[in-house]
Short mmCIF file of C-alpha atoms in Angstrom, two decimals:
data_model
loop_
_atom_site.label_atom_id
_atom_site.label_comp_id
_atom_site.label_asym_id
_atom_site.label_seq_id
_atom_site.Cartn_x
_atom_site.Cartn_y
_atom_site.Cartn_z
CA MET A 484 11.55 -12.46 3.63
CA MET A 485 15.23 -13.31 4.13
CA LEU A 486 16.21 -16.38 6.19
CA ARG A 487 17.78 -14.24 8.88
CA GLU A 488 14.60 -12.18 9.18
CA LYS A 489 12.50 -15.35 9.38
CA LYS A 490 14.74 -16.68 12.15
CA LEU A 491 14.51 -13.35 13.98
CA GLU A 492 10.73 -13.34 13.73
CA LYS A 493 10.51 -16.87 15.15
CA LEU A 494 12.82 -15.92 18.03
CA LEU A 495 10.76 -12.82 18.86
CA ILE A 496 7.59 -14.91 18.98
CA ARG A 497 9.28 -17.45 21.25
CA LEU A 498 10.54 -14.65 23.51
CA LYS A 499 6.95 -13.99 24.56
CA ASN A 500 7.08 -17.26 26.56
CA GLU A 501 10.77 -18.15 26.85
CA THR A 502 12.90 -15.42 28.40
CA ASP A 503 16.21 -17.21 27.70
CA ILE A 504 15.68 -16.66 23.99
CA LEU A 505 16.78 -13.03 24.46
CA GLY A 506 20.41 -14.22 24.42
CA GLU A 507 19.96 -15.72 20.94
CA ILE A 508 18.33 -12.53 19.68
CA TYR A 509 21.20 -10.54 21.18
CA ASP A 510 23.81 -12.68 19.39
CA LEU A 511 21.94 -12.32 16.11
CA MET A 512 21.30 -8.59 16.23
CA ARG A 513 23.73 -6.84 18.57
CA ASP A 514 26.22 -5.71 15.90
CA ASP A 515 23.45 -4.42 13.61
CA ILE A 516 21.93 -2.37 16.44
CA TYR A 517 25.33 -1.13 17.59
CA ARG A 518 26.32 0.04 14.09
CA TYR A 519 23.00 1.81 13.59
CA ILE A 520 23.13 3.60 16.96
CA TYR A 521 26.79 4.43 16.43
CA SER A 522 25.94 6.07 13.10
CA ILE A 523 23.53 8.38 14.95
CA ALA A 524 25.44 8.95 18.17
CA LYS A 525 29.03 8.90 16.89
CA SER A 526 30.08 7.62 20.30
CA LYS A 527 31.31 4.10 20.88
CA GLU A 528 30.47 4.01 24.60
CA MET A 529 27.05 5.52 24.12
CA ALA A 530 26.29 3.09 21.28
CA GLN A 531 27.29 0.15 23.50
CA ASP A 532 25.08 1.29 26.38
CA LEU A 533 22.11 2.04 24.14
CA THR A 534 22.50 -1.30 22.37
CA HIS A 535 22.20 -2.93 25.80
CA ASP A 536 19.15 -0.78 26.62
CA THR A 537 17.54 -1.70 23.30
CA PHE A 538 17.56 -5.38 24.23
CA ILE A 539 16.13 -4.62 27.67
CA GLN A 540 13.26 -2.77 25.95
CA ILE A 541 12.75 -5.62 23.46
CA TYR A 542 12.39 -7.95 26.45
CA LYS A 543 10.01 -5.64 28.32
CA ASN A 544 7.78 -4.84 25.34
CA ILE A 545 7.78 -8.12 23.46
CA HIS A 546 3.99 -8.46 23.92
CA LEU A 547 3.63 -5.50 21.51
CA TYR A 548 5.37 -7.34 18.69
CA LYS A 549 2.97 -8.52 16.02
CA GLU A 550 4.06 -11.13 13.51
CA ASN A 551 4.18 -9.06 10.34
CA GLY A 552 7.33 -10.00 8.47
CA HIS A 553 9.25 -6.90 9.60
CA PRO A 554 11.01 -7.97 12.82
CA LYS A 555 14.18 -6.01 12.10
CA ALA A 556 12.23 -2.82 11.45
CA TRP A 557 10.49 -3.29 14.83
CA ILE A 558 13.82 -3.66 16.64
CA ILE A 559 15.35 -0.70 14.79
CA THR A 560 12.36 1.43 15.80
CA ILE A 561 12.98 0.56 19.45
CA SER A 562 16.69 1.38 19.22
CA ARG A 563 15.92 4.66 17.44
CA ASN A 564 13.41 5.70 20.11
CA ILE A 565 15.86 4.83 22.87
CA THR A 566 18.68 6.75 21.21
CA TYR A 567 16.68 9.93 20.66
CA MET A 568 15.13 9.64 24.12
CA SER A 569 18.63 9.44 25.54
CA PHE A 570 19.65 12.60 23.65
CA ARG A 571 16.67 14.45 25.04
CA LYS A 572 17.24 13.13 28.54
CA HIS A 573 20.87 14.13 28.70
CA ASN A 574 20.48 17.21 26.55
CA ARG A 575 23.21 15.90 24.29
CA GLU A 576 22.05 17.34 21.00
CA GLN A 577 25.35 19.16 20.59
CA VAL A 578 27.26 15.93 20.99
CA VAL A 579 25.40 14.39 18.02
CA ASP A 580 27.25 16.62 15.61
CA TYR A 581 30.64 16.95 17.26
CA GLU A 582 33.72 17.05 15.10
CA ILE A 583 35.62 13.88 14.30
CA ASP A 584 38.77 15.52 15.73
CA ASP A 585 37.16 15.47 19.14
CA VAL A 586 36.92 11.71 19.05
CA ASP A 587 38.76 9.97 21.87
CA GLU A 588 41.46 7.35 21.44
CA GLY A 589 39.07 4.48 21.98
CA MET A 590 37.24 5.25 18.76
CA LYS A 591 40.19 5.39 16.43
CA ASP A 592 39.64 1.90 15.09
CA ILE A 593 36.31 2.98 13.65
CA HIS A 594 37.47 6.34 12.40
CA ASP A 595 40.37 4.78 10.53
CA LYS A 596 37.79 3.51 8.07
CA MET A 597 37.57 6.08 5.31
CA MET A 598 33.94 5.64 4.27
CA ILE A 599 32.64 5.64 7.83
CA ARG A 600 34.66 8.79 8.55
CA VAL A 601 33.24 10.59 5.51
CA LEU A 602 29.75 9.36 6.31
CA LEU A 603 29.90 10.63 9.89
CA ASP A 604 31.58 13.87 8.88
CA LYS A 605 29.64 14.94 5.81
CA LEU A 606 26.10 13.69 6.31
CA SER A 607 23.41 14.91 8.68
CA VAL A 608 22.01 12.50 11.28
CA GLU A 609 18.93 11.79 9.17
CA GLU A 610 21.01 11.18 6.05
CA ARG A 611 23.31 8.82 7.95
CA GLU A 612 20.33 6.91 9.29
CA ILE A 613 18.80 6.47 5.84
CA ILE A 614 22.06 5.31 4.30
CA ILE A 615 22.82 2.85 7.11
CA LEU A 616 19.29 1.47 7.29
CA HIS A 617 19.10 0.88 3.54
CA VAL A 618 22.65 -0.03 2.55
CA GLU A 619 23.89 -1.77 5.68
CA GLU A 620 20.72 -3.05 7.37
CA GLY A 621 18.90 -3.84 4.11
CA LEU A 622 15.60 -2.23 5.08
CA THR A 623 13.28 -1.11 2.29
CA PHE A 624 12.62 2.60 1.74
CA LYS A 625 9.03 2.02 2.84
CA GLU A 626 10.18 0.49 6.13
CA ILE A 627 12.59 3.39 6.63
CA SER A 628 9.86 5.96 5.93
CA GLU A 629 7.71 4.29 8.61
CA ILE A 630 10.52 4.08 11.15
CA MET A 631 11.60 7.69 10.61
CA GLU A 632 8.00 8.93 10.19
CA MET A 633 8.87 10.60 6.89
CA LYS A 634 7.18 10.60 3.51
CA LEU A 635 8.55 7.93 1.17
CA THR A 636 9.56 10.59 -1.36
CA THR A 637 11.48 12.50 1.34
CA VAL A 638 13.42 9.34 2.24
CA LEU A 639 14.14 8.61 -1.43
CA ASN A 640 15.37 12.14 -2.09
CA LYS A 641 17.50 12.28 1.05
CA TYR A 642 19.03 8.91 0.09
CA HIS A 643 19.77 10.11 -3.41
CA ARG A 644 21.31 13.36 -2.15
CA SER A 645 23.37 11.56 0.50
CA LEU A 646 24.96 9.28 -2.07
CA LYS A 647 25.81 12.34 -4.14
CA LYS A 648 27.38 14.05 -1.12
CA LEU A 649 29.46 10.95 -0.34
CA LYS A 650 30.59 10.68 -3.94
CA LYS A 651 31.58 14.33 -4.03
CA SER A 652 33.50 14.09 -0.74
CA LEU A 653 35.39 11.02 -1.87
CA GLU A 654 36.36 12.67 -5.14
CA GLU A 655 37.68 15.83 -3.45
CA MET B 987 33.67 6.30 -7.85
CA ASN B 988 30.13 5.17 -8.63
CA ASN B 989 27.27 4.53 -6.22
CA ARG B 990 27.69 0.77 -6.36
CA LYS B 991 31.27 1.07 -5.12
CA ILE B 992 30.24 3.53 -2.42
CA LYS B 993 27.56 1.15 -1.15
CA LYS B 994 29.99 -1.78 -1.26
CA MET B 995 32.53 0.19 0.79
CA ILE B 996 29.90 1.18 3.36
CA ARG B 997 28.87 -2.46 3.74
CA GLN B 998 32.45 -3.73 3.97
CA GLU B 999 33.55 -1.15 6.52
CA PHE B 1000 30.47 -1.46 8.72
CA GLN B 1001 30.53 -5.26 8.60
CA SER B 1002 33.96 -5.13 10.23
CA VAL B 1003 32.68 -3.02 13.15
CA HIS B 1004 31.73 -5.18 16.14
CA THR B 1005 30.77 -4.53 19.71
CA PRO B 1006 31.95 -6.72 22.59
CA SER B 1007 29.27 -9.05 23.90
CA ARG B 1008 27.49 -8.02 27.10
CA LYS B 1009 25.13 -10.97 26.91
CA ASN B 1010 25.77 -12.21 30.46
CA GLU B 1011 25.12 -8.74 31.87
CA LEU B 1012 21.92 -8.51 29.80
CA LEU B 1013 20.64 -11.91 30.94
CA GLN B 1014 21.38 -10.98 34.55
CA ASP B 1015 19.62 -7.62 34.19
CA ILE B 1016 16.39 -9.11 32.88
CA GLN B 1017 16.06 -11.28 35.98
CA TYR B 1018 15.13 -8.11 37.85
CA ILE B 1019 12.91 -6.68 35.11
CA SER B 1020 9.35 -7.74 34.49
CA GLN B 1021 7.80 -7.74 31.03
CA VAL B 1022 5.08 -5.17 30.40
CA ARG B 1023 1.63 -6.78 30.36
CA PRO B 1024 -0.88 -5.68 27.71
CA GLU B 1025 -3.32 -4.36 30.39
CA ASP B 1026 -0.59 -1.97 31.70
CA GLU B 1027 -0.36 -0.47 28.23
CA VAL B 1028 -4.11 0.23 28.05
CA HIS B 1029 -3.92 2.24 31.31
CA LYS B 1030 -0.90 4.20 30.10
CA ARG B 1031 -2.61 5.07 26.82
CA LYS B 1032 -5.64 6.53 28.61
CA ILE B 1033 -3.41 8.91 30.57
CA HIS B 1034 -1.61 10.00 27.41
CA ILE B 1035 -4.79 10.82 25.51
CA HIS B 1036 -5.30 14.25 27.19
CA LYS B 1037 -1.71 15.29 26.42
CA SER B 1038 -2.01 14.06 22.83
CA LEU B 1039 -5.21 16.08 22.27
CA SER B 1040 -3.60 19.34 23.40
CA LEU B 1041 -0.60 18.66 21.19
CA ALA B 1042 -2.89 17.86 18.24
CA VAL B 1043 -4.70 21.22 18.62
CA VAL B 1044 -1.38 23.10 18.59
CA MET B 1045 -0.16 21.11 15.58
CA CYS B 1046 -3.41 21.81 13.69
CA MET B 1047 -2.99 25.54 14.29
CA ILE B 1048 0.58 25.42 12.97
CA VAL B 1049 -0.49 23.43 9.88
CA ILE B 1050 -3.44 25.79 9.16
CA GLY B 1051 -1.12 28.80 9.48
CA PHE B 1052 1.37 27.18 7.15
CA LEU B 1053 -1.27 26.34 4.53
CA PHE B 1054 -2.49 29.94 4.32
CA TRP B 1055 1.01 31.39 4.16
CA PRO B 1056 1.60 32.82 0.68
CA SER B 1057 4.01 30.61 -1.24
CA GLN B 1058 6.25 31.25 -4.23
CA GLU B 1059 5.73 28.87 -7.12
CA ALA B 1060 8.55 27.48 -9.23
CA TYR B 1061 8.22 25.76 -12.61
CA SER B 1062 8.47 22.05 -12.49
CA VAL B 1063 8.81 19.52 -15.27
CA ALA B 1064 7.79 15.97 -14.36
CA PHE B 1065 8.34 12.69 -16.19
CA GLU B 1066 6.29 9.62 -15.44
CA VAL B 1067 6.64 6.19 -16.99
CA ASN B 1068 6.78 4.09 -13.94
CA PRO B 1069 9.81 5.89 -12.59
CA SER B 1070 8.41 9.26 -11.55
CA ILE B 1071 10.89 12.15 -11.58
CA GLU B 1072 10.31 15.87 -11.16
CA LEU B 1073 12.73 18.68 -12.03
CA GLU B 1074 12.42 22.17 -10.60
CA VAL B 1075 13.75 24.64 -13.15
CA ASN B 1076 14.59 28.34 -12.97
CA ASN B 1077 13.99 31.10 -15.53
CA GLU B 1078 17.20 30.21 -17.34
CA ARG B 1079 15.92 26.67 -17.73
CA ARG B 1080 18.54 25.19 -15.51
CA VAL B 1081 17.69 22.42 -13.07
CA GLU B 1082 17.55 23.61 -9.45
CA GLU B 1083 16.26 20.47 -7.80
CA VAL B 1084 15.64 16.84 -8.71
CA ILE B 1085 12.82 15.03 -6.89
CA CYS B 1086 12.30 11.25 -6.98
CA HIS B 1087 8.69 10.14 -6.46
CA ASN B 1088 9.32 6.39 -6.26
CA GLU B 1089 12.06 3.77 -5.88
CA ASP B 1090 12.37 3.25 -9.63
CA ALA B 1091 13.25 6.94 -9.93
CA VAL B 1092 16.19 6.45 -7.54
CA LEU B 1093 17.52 3.65 -9.73
CA VAL B 1094 17.20 5.76 -12.88
CA LEU B 1095 18.98 8.73 -11.27
CA GLU B 1096 21.50 6.81 -9.22
CA GLU B 1097 24.64 7.77 -11.07
CA MET B 1098 23.56 11.26 -12.10
CA ASP B 1099 24.05 14.73 -10.73
CA LEU B 1100 21.59 16.89 -12.64
CA GLU B 1101 21.45 19.97 -10.43
CA ASN B 1102 22.63 23.12 -12.24
CA THR B 1103 22.58 21.38 -15.61
CA ASP B 1104 20.56 22.70 -18.56
CA LEU B 1105 17.05 21.31 -18.77
CA ASP B 1106 17.66 19.69 -22.18
CA VAL B 1107 20.78 17.93 -20.86
CA ALA B 1108 18.81 16.64 -17.87
CA VAL B 1109 15.93 15.43 -20.09
CA ASN B 1110 18.40 13.60 -22.30
CA ALA B 1111 20.03 11.91 -19.30
CA ILE B 1112 16.74 10.90 -17.64
CA ILE B 1113 15.03 9.55 -20.75
CA GLY B 1114 18.24 7.79 -21.83
CA SER B 1115 18.51 6.13 -18.42
CA MET B 1116 14.82 5.10 -18.42
CA PHE B 1117 15.43 3.46 -21.81
CA LYS B 1118 18.67 1.84 -20.63
CA TYR B 1119 16.95 0.29 -17.60
CA GLY B 1120 14.06 -0.99 -19.74
CA TYR B 1121 11.35 1.25 -18.28
CA ILE B 1122 10.69 2.58 -21.78
CA SER B 1123 10.59 -0.09 -24.48
CA GLU B 1124 8.66 -1.20 -27.56
CA ALA B 1125 5.98 -2.70 -25.30
CA LYS B 1126 5.87 0.29 -22.90
CA ASN B 1127 6.42 3.35 -25.04
CA SER B 1128 4.26 5.97 -23.29
CA VAL B 1129 5.85 8.86 -21.40
CA LEU B 1130 3.87 11.48 -19.49
CA VAL B 1131 5.41 14.97 -19.45
CA SER B 1132 3.77 17.44 -17.04
CA VAL B 1133 4.67 21.09 -16.57
CA GLN B 1134 3.44 23.02 -13.54
CA GLY B 1135 3.80 26.78 -13.05
CA GLN B 1136 1.96 30.08 -12.93
CA ASP B 1137 2.42 31.62 -16.37
CA LYS B 1138 0.42 29.70 -18.99
CA GLU B 1139 2.53 30.88 -21.90
CA ILE B 1140 5.79 29.76 -20.29
CA ARG B 1141 4.21 26.45 -19.27
CA GLU B 1142 3.02 25.68 -22.78
CA GLU B 1143 6.34 26.60 -24.31
CA LEU B 1144 8.22 24.40 -21.83
CA LYS B 1145 5.77 21.54 -22.39
CA GLU B 1146 6.16 21.64 -26.17
CA GLN B 1147 9.93 21.85 -25.98
CA VAL B 1148 10.33 18.99 -23.48
CA ALA B 1149 7.75 16.73 -25.19
CA SER B 1150 9.50 17.25 -28.51
CA ASP B 1151 12.91 16.54 -26.90
CA VAL B 1152 11.61 13.29 -25.37
CA LYS B 1153 10.24 12.17 -28.73
CA ASP B 1154 13.54 12.98 -30.49
CA ILE B 1155 15.71 11.30 -27.85
CA LEU B 1156 13.70 8.07 -28.10
CA SER B 1157 13.73 8.25 -31.91
CA GLY B 1158 17.51 8.20 -31.53
CA TYR B 1159 17.08 4.78 -29.87
CA SER B 1160 14.88 3.73 -32.83
CA LEU B 1161 11.81 3.81 -30.60
CA ASN B 1162 8.58 5.40 -31.72
CA ALA B 1163 7.31 6.81 -28.42
CA SER B 1164 3.90 8.10 -27.47
CA VAL B 1165 4.45 11.32 -25.50
CA VAL B 1166 1.48 12.52 -23.47
CA SER B 1167 2.04 16.12 -22.38
CA GLN B 1168 0.04 18.48 -20.22
CA ASP B 1169 0.46 21.71 -18.26
CA TYR B 1170 -1.35 23.13 -15.26
CA SER B 1171 -1.08 25.53 -12.37
CA PHE B 1172 -0.73 24.50 -8.74
CA SER B 1173 -3.76 22.82 -7.17
CA LYS B 1174 -3.93 21.96 -3.48
CA GLU B 1175 -6.55 19.29 -4.11
CA ARG B 1176 -4.40 17.46 -6.68
CA GLN B 1177 -1.33 17.82 -4.46
CA GLU B 1178 -3.21 16.14 -1.61
CA LEU B 1179 -4.49 13.35 -3.85
CA ALA B 1180 -0.93 12.74 -5.06
CA LYS B 1181 0.23 12.50 -1.45
CA LYS B 1182 -2.65 10.20 -0.48
CA TYR B 1183 -2.05 7.71 -3.29
CA GLY B 1184 1.76 8.09 -3.47
CA ILE B 1185 1.75 9.12 -7.14
CA SER B 1186 2.84 12.27 -9.00
CA VAL B 1187 0.65 15.35 -9.42
CA GLY B 1188 0.99 14.81 -13.18
CA LYS B 1189 -0.60 11.37 -12.98
CA VAL B 1190 -3.33 12.70 -10.67
CA THR B 1191 -4.09 15.44 -13.21
CA LEU B 1192 -4.26 12.97 -16.10
CA ILE B 1193 -6.61 10.65 -14.17
CA LYS B 1194 -8.82 13.57 -13.06
CA LYS B 1195 -9.15 14.71 -16.68
CA LEU B 1196 -9.98 11.18 -17.78
CA ILE B 1197 -12.67 10.90 -15.11
CA GLY B 1198 -13.99 14.31 -16.22
CA VAL B 1199 -14.98 12.81 -19.57
CA SER B 1200 -15.70 9.26 -18.30
CA PRO B 1201 -17.53 9.87 -15.00
CA ASP B 1202 -18.27 6.15 -14.57
CA TYR B 1203 -14.71 5.66 -13.30
CA GLU B 1204 -13.67 6.29 -9.72
CA PHE B 1205 -10.25 7.83 -9.07
CA SER B 1206 -9.19 4.75 -7.10
CA ASP B 1207 -10.08 2.51 -10.12
CA LEU B 1208 -7.33 4.09 -12.21
CA VAL B 1209 -4.61 5.00 -9.76
CA ASP B 1210 -2.43 1.87 -10.24
CA LEU B 1211 -2.65 1.79 -14.04
CA SER B 1212 0.61 2.53 -15.87
CA ILE B 1213 0.90 5.56 -18.15
CA ASN B 1214 0.78 3.16 -21.11
CA ASP B 1215 -2.47 1.65 -19.75
CA LEU B 1216 -4.03 5.10 -19.27
CA ASN B 1217 -2.85 6.17 -22.72
CA THR B 1218 -4.35 2.99 -24.21
CA LEU B 1219 -7.66 3.63 -22.44
CA ILE B 1220 -7.76 7.23 -23.72
CA HIS B 1221 -7.03 6.04 -27.26
CA TYR B 1222 -9.51 3.16 -27.11
CA LYS B 1223 -12.32 5.37 -25.87
CA ASN B 1224 -11.39 7.94 -28.49
CA ILE B 1225 -11.17 10.75 -25.93
CA GLN B 1226 -9.87 14.09 -27.16
CA PHE B 1227 -8.56 16.51 -24.52
CA LYS B 1228 -8.15 20.23 -25.13
CA THR B 1229 -5.32 20.52 -22.63
CA ILE B 1230 -3.48 17.25 -23.25
CA THR B 1231 -1.36 16.59 -26.31
CA ILE B 1232 -0.59 13.03 -27.37
CA ASP B 1233 2.18 12.68 -29.92
CA GLY B 1234 2.61 9.16 -31.28
CA VAL B 1235 0.69 5.92 -30.84
CA GLU B 1236 0.98 3.91 -27.63
CA SER B 1237 2.21 0.35 -27.84
CA HIS B 1238 -0.37 -2.44 -27.69
CA SER B 1239 2.11 -5.28 -27.90
CA GLY B 1240 1.79 -5.96 -24.17
CA TYR B 1241 -1.98 -6.45 -24.42
CA LEU B 1242 -4.06 -9.30 -25.82
CA ARG B 1243 -5.40 -8.66 -29.30
CA ASP B 1244 -9.16 -8.85 -29.99
CA GLU B 1245 -8.77 -12.20 -31.78
CA GLU B 1246 -6.84 -13.70 -28.86
CA VAL B 1247 -9.57 -12.60 -26.44
CA ARG B 1248 -12.27 -14.07 -28.68
CA THR B 1249 -10.47 -17.41 -28.95
CA LYS B 1250 -10.00 -17.51 -25.18
CA VAL B 1251 -13.64 -16.86 -24.21
CA LEU B 1252 -15.10 -19.10 -26.93
CA GLU B 1253 -12.83 -21.95 -25.83
CA HIS B 1254 -13.87 -21.42 -22.23
CA ALA B 1255 -17.59 -21.35 -23.12
CA GLN B 1256 -17.13 -24.23 -25.59
CA VAL B 1257 -18.81 -22.23 -28.33
CA THR B 1258 -17.52 -22.40 -31.91
CA LEU B 1259 -17.11 -19.40 -34.18
CA ASN B 1260 -19.83 -20.78 -36.47
CA ASP B 1261 -22.34 -20.95 -33.62
CA LEU B 1262 -21.96 -17.26 -32.73
CA LYS B 1263 -25.06 -15.12 -33.18
CA SER B 1264 -23.52 -11.90 -31.86
CA TYR B 1265 -20.18 -10.83 -30.38
CA GLU B 1266 -18.82 -7.58 -28.98
CA ASP B 1267 -15.92 -6.61 -26.74
CA GLU B 1268 -14.81 -3.38 -25.12
CA LEU B 1269 -11.69 -2.37 -23.23
CA ASP B 1270 -12.46 -1.27 -19.69
CA VAL B 1271 -10.97 -1.09 -16.19
CA LYS B 1272 -11.61 -3.32 -13.20
CA SER B 1273 -9.68 -3.22 -9.93
CA ASN B 1274 -6.88 -1.14 -11.43
CA GLN B 1275 -6.36 -3.53 -14.34
CA LEU B 1276 -7.28 -3.19 -17.98
CA VAL B 1277 -9.90 -5.79 -18.88
CA TYR B 1278 -11.95 -6.70 -21.91
CA ASN B 1279 -15.71 -6.81 -21.30
CA VAL B 1280 -16.96 -9.43 -23.73
CA ASN B 1281 -20.64 -10.21 -24.50
CA PHE B 1282 -21.74 -12.85 -27.02
CA THR B 1283 -24.69 -15.11 -27.78
CA ASP B 1284 -25.32 -18.42 -29.51
CA SER B 1285 -28.62 -20.25 -30.04
CA TYR B 1286 -28.75 -21.47 -26.44
CA ALA B 1287 -27.45 -18.69 -24.17
CA SER B 1288 -25.94 -15.25 -23.71
CA TYR B 1289 -22.46 -15.00 -22.21
CA SER B 1290 -20.67 -12.16 -20.36
CA TYR B 1291 -16.93 -12.35 -19.71
CA GLN B 1292 -14.25 -10.12 -18.24
CA VAL B 1293 -10.71 -10.96 -19.39
CA ASN B 1294 -7.51 -9.34 -18.09
CA ALA B 1295 -6.08 -7.47 -21.09
CA ILE B 1296 -2.47 -8.27 -20.19
CA SER B 1297 -2.41 -11.72 -18.57
CA GLY B 1298 -5.42 -13.16 -20.41
CA GLU B 1299 -6.85 -14.43 -17.13
CA ILE B 1300 -10.65 -14.76 -17.10
CA VAL B 1301 -11.61 -12.41 -14.26
CA SER B 1302 -15.34 -13.24 -14.23
CA PHE B 1303 -18.03 -14.83 -16.40
CA ASP B 1304 -21.78 -15.27 -16.43
CA VAL B 1305 -24.03 -17.41 -18.62
CA LYS B 1306 -27.79 -16.80 -19.03
CA MET B 1307 -29.78 -19.58 -20.72
#
């Protein structure tokens, strides 16, 4: 278990009795959660709001956390549930796959990054999630298969295909 | 651009994306929110049970309908060493789909795009990469080739061609491989076992055939053994299969030799070679590991040992005076 994960696990355990600890967890994890939600939602504002909501849910449901060496996977699961729940609630499925051209001015800083642009443009939501969770968040394929409720082989094959798609797009 | 560079770029670009802190707002918000108590959850779960049951009934009906829907079968060629890779091929023997069955397979295939390539080109690339990454070596020289499809004649022809290609490719790396090849038609039972244990249908089939002739073994006893271990067990027990071809001798360099086992147990029992009245050992399996069952006697006692065939660790022993 990485040092950062160990620290996160300790903080989550302390949160059960010390509410102020949430601020420390927020500082440690907010960018990771934001990037992950952004990769699904493709909306800066939505990602910011859902990141905030994720930490509220962590606080509310901390009694459900069991010390198991996978604190990040637990938090990612919460943020994923919140994001998809939000899509269902606001019937925003269409927004999930909107074109990059429709992006407002406020998001240009992110879309100036070539790889992120290709990733958002060329990959499906599931493919983006797998790539971000493995490459950026460092989760194992097994953890990802549990979070996304997919067979391990499905995750592995989607990951493999996604990298191929990215490679092809970058070479075009 | 290779995959390593792509991953590096993803990391670099995402690491530079930050969100402004709303920590103060968050800490203010939680002052008005109470944490869920465990007893609240129990109540909620009871309410949800009725809904979940109805949903489960509907899902079961969909699954049953799907299972009985007639399906078209394609030919697949699978390779298992530890990386487990399956290729779906069409009538022209071109690769239509590549399926990874474990993480090692992703590593082996990482830089390759094998779809629409000829089967022999794909076999060359996969076996070459397995060798390059050290999955196939002098100590681990067994490769399982499995062909699944409807027409027996086509299956057998494919099996012979691919097994021979694998052997030739590895000969090119100066490696004398042991290629275990088999063919079979689709079986729902084997497919489900493969899913349950997270292994390939090819490995399931090999284990099932092994159990067929050695009924003392349970499926779960053998599931974690490597192909080289299974191949060694088949060889050691002198099992001949009608439907499995083994070309070449598996490597034993990763296992303890009989003399090493004898030295180990005699040292442990403090018995000298001259004191031995009888001695016999046999390769067997215990808890998904190859072990030597050793029985020997001297003038004072009879001894029974189990020794891990790879690590040399004494797994268990018993002495009867």
